[in-house]
Amino acid sequence: MPSIDLRSDTVTQPTDEMRRAMAEAEVGDDVYGEDPSVNRLQDRAAELLGKEAGLLTASGTMSNLIASLTYCHRGDEIVMGDQAHMFWNESAGASALAGAQIRLVPNDSQGRIDPDDLERAIRPAGNIHTPSTTMVCLENTHNKCGGGVLTPEDTEKVASVAHAAGASVHLDGARIFNAAVALEVPVRELVKDVDDVSFCLSKGLSCPVGSVLCGSQEFIDQARRWRKMIGGGMRQAGVLAAAGLVALDGMIDRLAEDHANARQLARGLASIPGLTLDPDSIQTNIVIFHVDPSLGSAADLIGALGREGVKVGSPEEHYIRMVTHRHIDGGDVEETLGRVATVVKAMG
Ligand SMILES: *Cc1c(COP(=O)(O)O)cnc(C)c1O
């Protein structure tokens, strides 16, 4: 029985074209700024996103941390949504290493934050008792909010409140190309109002390693120094950048297939008694659904599905997450739905 891995789009393997490009990559010492493949990738990414400069980092977590280090002094405050990846899944790097305090405002079901909530959360300037709000973070698509998408208008409203208060806006755009494809808007439209953006090469775009942080030349110059300090200065990193260039050329448009498969998966899951989700809310490649406690815990269902060869994750108690990606086709979706129905029936 072939196993179906829906835990994350991070399980994607590099394509044959990527492996060839990696083997043949022209490389140099990137800490000296001399790796032509890295320089090409950074320039290409910055151009695509409409920013002045780019910086290759080891991971999305490293990019987010570098942004925090660049914008914050010890004792500053970062405002973000209460479902943010940076808050839940990055080992408190912004607090532990950048010395910033995190303040949360509610995320709605799609991962948006209300500009009025943000305005109330931002600290007034010039009070020695309070931290300074120097950074506001958005996430697009929103991981814990079911792959929800922020439109250019959603982003603009939040960014204008942040900027009016003198705070910089960082976009955790790990899956920003999924948002662009889902909305059918150029990616630069989605990031035009933020100061910097990080996106992952290693998720749906199928690269083995890497993220790119993009922003103004001044921001990237500072970010490069922080990257070096935390040990992220890589030498012949062009081997990685070569795969990234293949991804930016050929892997973005196909994300639409992952989204179609996610919708097919969501419609099927919603018809299984005991599983609850709104299939119409699925915009990208992440499907999160509720498991009725009468069936057992989400952990029980994960265990039972695992024995049927279906690997999934659980973002929180009573919820299961499935993520579609390049190695999941329509047949795998149907096969998954059959195995889930069997397992749920046996549990009920
Ligand atoms: C995956 C992810 C990250 C972290 O990326 P890594 O490369 O796994 O460190 C950050 N933010 C969001 C929204 C993510 O989905």
Coordinates of C-alpha atoms in Angstrom, one line a residue, residues 34-348:
E34 CA 31.0 36.4 -5.0
D35 CA 28.5 33.6 -5.7
P36 CA 27.0 34.3 -9.2
S37 CA 24.1 31.9 -8.7
V38 CA 23.2 33.4 -5.3
N39 CA 23.4 36.9 -6.7
R40 CA 21.2 36.0 -9.6
L41 CA 18.6 34.4 -7.3
Q42 CA 18.6 37.4 -4.9
D43 CA 18.2 39.8 -7.8
R44 CA 15.5 37.7 -9.5
A45 CA 13.5 37.4 -6.3
A46 CA 13.8 41.1 -5.5
E47 CA 12.7 42.0 -9.0
L48 CA 9.7 39.6 -8.9
L49 CA 8.6 41.1 -5.5
G50 CA 9.2 44.7 -6.5
K51 CA 11.9 45.3 -3.8
E52 CA 15.4 46.7 -4.1
A53 CA 17.4 43.7 -2.8
G54 CA 17.2 40.1 -1.7
L55 CA 19.0 37.8 0.7
L56 CA 19.2 34.0 0.6
T57 CA 18.7 32.5 4.1
A58 CA 18.7 28.9 5.3
S59 CA 15.0 28.9 6.2
G60 CA 11.8 30.8 6.8
T61 CA 12.5 30.8 10.5
M62 CA 15.9 32.4 9.9
S63 CA 14.4 35.1 7.7
N64 CA 11.8 35.9 10.3
L65 CA 14.5 36.1 13.0
I66 CA 16.7 38.3 10.9
A67 CA 13.8 40.7 10.3
S68 CA 13.2 40.9 14.1
L69 CA 16.9 41.4 14.7
T70 CA 17.0 44.2 12.1
Y71 CA 14.0 46.1 13.3
C72 CA 14.1 45.7 17.0
H73 CA 16.3 46.7 19.9
R74 CA 16.1 44.9 23.2
G75 CA 12.8 45.8 24.9
D76 CA 11.0 46.8 21.7
E77 CA 7.7 45.2 20.9
I78 CA 6.4 43.2 17.9
V79 CA 2.7 43.1 17.2
M80 CA 1.4 40.0 15.4
G81 CA -1.7 37.9 15.0
D82 CA -2.4 35.3 17.7
Q83 CA -2.1 32.5 15.2
A84 CA 1.2 33.6 13.8
H85 CA 3.8 31.0 12.8
M86 CA 6.4 33.3 14.4
F87 CA 4.5 33.1 17.7
W88 CA 3.7 29.4 17.7
N89 CA 6.5 27.6 15.8
E90 CA 9.8 29.5 15.9
S91 CA 11.0 28.6 19.3
A92 CA 10.5 32.2 20.6
G93 CA 13.5 33.4 18.5
A94 CA 12.3 37.0 18.4
S95 CA 12.2 37.1 22.2
A96 CA 15.2 35.0 23.0
L97 CA 17.6 36.4 20.4
A98 CA 16.2 39.8 19.3
G99 CA 15.1 40.6 22.8
A100 CA 11.7 41.8 21.6
Q101 CA 8.4 41.3 23.5
I102 CA 5.6 39.8 21.4
R103 CA 2.1 41.4 21.6
L104 CA -0.8 39.5 20.1
V105 CA -4.0 40.7 18.4
P106 CA -6.7 38.3 17.2
N107 CA -6.4 36.7 13.8
D108 CA -9.8 36.0 12.1
S109 CA -10.5 32.6 10.5
Q110 CA -8.6 33.7 7.3
G111 CA -5.5 35.0 9.1
R112 CA -6.3 38.7 8.9
I113 CA -5.8 41.2 11.7
D114 CA -8.2 44.1 12.3
P115 CA -6.5 47.5 11.7
D116 CA -8.5 48.9 14.7
D117 CA -7.1 46.2 17.0
L118 CA -3.6 47.0 15.7
E119 CA -4.1 50.7 16.3
R120 CA -5.1 50.0 19.9
A121 CA -2.2 47.6 20.4
I122 CA 0.5 50.0 19.2
R123 CA 2.2 51.8 22.1
P124 CA 2.2 55.6 22.3
A125 CA 5.6 57.1 21.6
G126 CA 7.7 58.8 24.3
N127 CA 6.6 56.9 27.4
I128 CA 9.5 55.4 29.3
H129 CA 7.3 52.9 30.9
T130 CA 6.2 51.1 27.7
P131 CA 8.0 49.2 25.0
S132 CA 8.2 50.8 21.6
T133 CA 6.3 49.1 18.9
T134 CA 8.9 48.9 16.1
M135 CA 7.6 46.0 14.1
V136 CA 4.3 44.6 12.9
C137 CA 4.1 41.1 11.3
L138 CA 1.6 39.8 8.8
E139 CA 1.4 36.2 7.4
N140 CA 0.3 35.4 3.8
T141 CA -0.9 32.7 3.2
H142 CA -1.8 32.0 6.8
N143 CA -0.5 28.6 8.0
K144 CA -2.7 28.0 11.1
C145 CA -5.7 29.8 9.6
G146 CA -6.2 27.1 6.9
G147 CA -4.0 28.7 4.2
G148 CA -6.1 31.9 4.2
V149 CA -5.1 34.6 1.9
L150 CA -4.6 38.3 2.5
T151 CA -5.6 40.6 -0.4
P152 CA -3.5 43.6 -1.3
E153 CA -6.3 45.7 0.4
D154 CA -6.1 43.7 3.6
T155 CA -2.3 44.3 3.7
E156 CA -2.5 47.9 2.8
K157 CA -5.0 48.7 5.7
V158 CA -2.8 47.1 8.3
A159 CA 0.4 48.6 6.8
S160 CA -0.9 52.1 6.8
V161 CA -1.8 51.9 10.5
A162 CA 1.7 50.5 11.3
H163 CA 3.5 53.1 9.2
A164 CA 1.5 56.0 10.7
A165 CA 2.8 54.9 14.1
G166 CA 6.4 54.6 12.9
A167 CA 6.5 50.7 12.9
S168 CA 7.9 48.6 10.1
V169 CA 5.9 45.9 8.5
H170 CA 7.4 42.4 8.0
L171 CA 5.5 39.9 5.9
D172 CA 6.0 36.3 6.7
G173 CA 5.2 35.2 3.1
A174 CA 6.4 31.6 3.4
R175 CA 3.7 30.7 0.9
I176 CA 3.2 34.1 -0.7
F177 CA 3.2 32.6 -4.2
N178 CA 0.2 30.4 -3.2
A179 CA -1.6 33.6 -2.3
A180 CA -0.7 35.3 -5.7
V181 CA -1.8 32.2 -7.6
A182 CA -5.1 31.9 -5.6
L183 CA -5.9 35.6 -6.1
E184 CA -4.6 35.7 -9.6
V185 CA -2.7 38.9 -8.9
P186 CA 1.0 39.6 -9.5
V187 CA 3.0 38.8 -6.3
R188 CA 4.5 42.4 -6.2
E189 CA 0.9 43.7 -5.7
L190 CA 0.6 41.6 -2.6
V191 CA 3.8 42.9 -1.0
K192 CA 3.8 46.5 -2.2
D193 CA 2.8 48.0 1.2
V194 CA 5.1 45.9 3.4
D195 CA 8.7 46.9 4.2
D196 CA 10.1 43.4 3.7
V197 CA 8.9 40.0 2.9
S198 CA 10.3 36.5 3.3
F199 CA 9.2 33.5 1.2
C200 CA 10.2 29.8 1.3
L201 CA 11.7 28.0 -1.6
S202 CA 11.5 24.7 0.2
K203 CA 7.7 24.3 0.4
G204 CA 5.4 24.1 -2.6
L205 CA 8.1 25.4 -4.8
S206 CA 9.9 22.1 -4.2
C207 CA 13.5 23.3 -3.5
P208 CA 15.6 21.3 -1.0
V209 CA 16.6 24.3 1.2
G210 CA 16.2 28.0 1.5
S211 CA 14.2 31.2 1.8
V212 CA 14.7 34.6 0.4
L213 CA 14.2 37.8 2.4
C214 CA 13.5 40.9 0.2
G215 CA 13.4 44.6 1.1
S216 CA 15.1 47.9 0.7
Q217 CA 18.9 47.9 0.0
E218 CA 19.4 49.5 3.4
F219 CA 17.4 46.8 5.2
I220 CA 19.1 44.0 3.3
D221 CA 22.6 45.5 4.1
Q222 CA 21.7 45.3 7.8
A223 CA 20.1 41.9 7.4
R224 CA 23.2 40.5 5.8
R225 CA 25.2 41.4 8.9
W226 CA 22.7 39.7 11.2
R227 CA 22.6 36.6 9.0
K228 CA 26.4 36.4 9.4
M229 CA 26.2 36.8 13.2
I230 CA 23.7 34.0 13.6
G231 CA 25.8 31.7 11.5
G232 CA 23.8 31.9 8.3
G233 CA 26.6 33.1 6.0
M234 CA 27.0 30.1 3.6
R235 CA 29.9 29.8 1.2
Q236 CA 29.2 28.1 -2.2
A237 CA 25.5 28.5 -1.6
G238 CA 25.0 28.7 -5.4
V239 CA 24.2 25.0 -5.3
L240 CA 21.1 25.8 -3.4
A241 CA 20.3 29.0 -5.3
A242 CA 20.4 27.1 -8.6
A243 CA 17.4 25.1 -7.5
G244 CA 15.7 28.4 -6.4
L245 CA 16.1 29.9 -9.9
V246 CA 14.5 26.8 -11.4
A247 CA 11.6 27.2 -8.9
L248 CA 11.0 30.9 -9.7
D249 CA 11.0 30.1 -13.4
G250 CA 8.9 27.0 -13.5
M251 CA 7.2 26.1 -10.2
I252 CA 4.9 29.0 -9.4
D253 CA 2.0 28.5 -11.8
R254 CA 1.6 24.8 -11.0
L255 CA 0.6 25.7 -7.4
A256 CA -2.9 26.1 -8.9
E257 CA -3.0 22.3 -9.1
D258 CA -2.3 21.9 -5.4
H259 CA -5.1 24.3 -4.7
A260 CA -7.6 22.4 -6.9
N261 CA -6.5 19.1 -5.2
A262 CA -7.0 20.7 -1.8
R263 CA -10.6 21.8 -2.7
Q264 CA -11.4 18.3 -4.0
L265 CA -10.0 16.9 -0.7
A266 CA -12.0 19.4 1.4
R267 CA -15.2 18.6 -0.4
G268 CA -14.7 14.9 0.2
L269 CA -13.8 15.3 3.8
A270 CA -16.8 17.5 4.5
S271 CA -19.1 14.6 3.4
I272 CA -17.6 12.2 5.9
P273 CA -19.7 12.1 9.1
G274 CA -17.8 13.4 12.2
L275 CA -15.4 15.6 10.2
T276 CA -16.3 19.3 9.9
L277 CA -15.0 22.0 7.6
D278 CA -16.3 24.5 5.1
P279 CA -14.9 23.4 1.7
D280 CA -15.7 26.8 0.3
S281 CA -13.2 28.4 2.7
I282 CA -10.3 26.5 1.2
Q283 CA -8.3 29.0 -0.9
T284 CA -4.9 27.4 -1.2
N285 CA -3.2 24.1 -0.3
I286 CA -3.9 23.7 3.4
V287 CA -7.0 21.9 4.6
I288 CA -7.7 21.9 8.4
F289 CA -10.8 20.1 9.7
H290 CA -12.4 19.3 13.1
V291 CA -12.7 15.8 14.4
D292 CA -15.8 15.1 16.4
P293 CA -14.6 14.0 19.9
S294 CA -17.1 11.1 19.8
L295 CA -14.8 9.5 17.2
G296 CA -11.8 9.8 19.5
S297 CA -9.0 12.4 19.7
A298 CA -7.3 13.8 16.6
A299 CA -4.2 11.8 17.8
D300 CA -6.3 8.6 17.6
L301 CA -7.3 9.4 14.1
I302 CA -3.7 10.3 13.1
G303 CA -2.6 7.0 14.5
A304 CA -5.3 5.0 12.6
L305 CA -4.6 6.9 9.4
G306 CA -0.9 6.3 9.8
R307 CA -1.6 2.5 9.9
E308 CA -3.5 2.9 6.6
G309 CA -0.5 4.7 5.1
V310 CA -1.9 8.3 5.3
K311 CA 0.4 10.7 7.0
V312 CA -1.1 13.9 8.4
G313 CA -0.5 16.4 11.2
S314 CA -2.5 18.1 13.9
P315 CA -2.2 21.8 14.5
E316 CA -4.2 21.6 17.7
E317 CA -6.4 19.3 19.8
H318 CA -9.4 17.9 17.7
Y319 CA -8.0 19.3 14.5
I320 CA -6.2 17.6 11.6
R321 CA -4.2 19.3 8.9
M322 CA -3.6 18.0 5.4
V323 CA -1.4 19.9 2.9
T324 CA -1.4 19.2 -0.9
H325 CA 1.8 19.5 -2.9
R326 CA 3.6 18.4 -6.1
H327 CA 3.6 14.7 -5.2
I328 CA -0.2 14.5 -4.6
D329 CA -2.4 14.1 -7.6
G330 CA -6.2 13.7 -8.0
G331 CA -5.8 9.9 -7.7
D332 CA -4.0 10.3 -4.3
V333 CA -6.8 12.6 -3.1
E334 CA -9.5 10.0 -4.0
E335 CA -7.3 7.3 -2.4
T336 CA -7.0 9.4 0.8
L337 CA -10.7 10.0 1.0
G338 CA -11.4 6.3 0.7
R339 CA -8.9 5.5 3.5
V340 CA -10.2 8.3 5.7
A341 CA -13.8 7.1 5.3
T342 CA -12.8 3.5 6.2
V343 CA -10.9 4.6 9.3
V344 CA -13.6 7.0 10.5
K345 CA -16.3 4.4 10.1
A346 CA -14.2 1.9 12.2
M347 CA -13.8 4.5 14.9
G348 CA -17.5 5.7 15.0

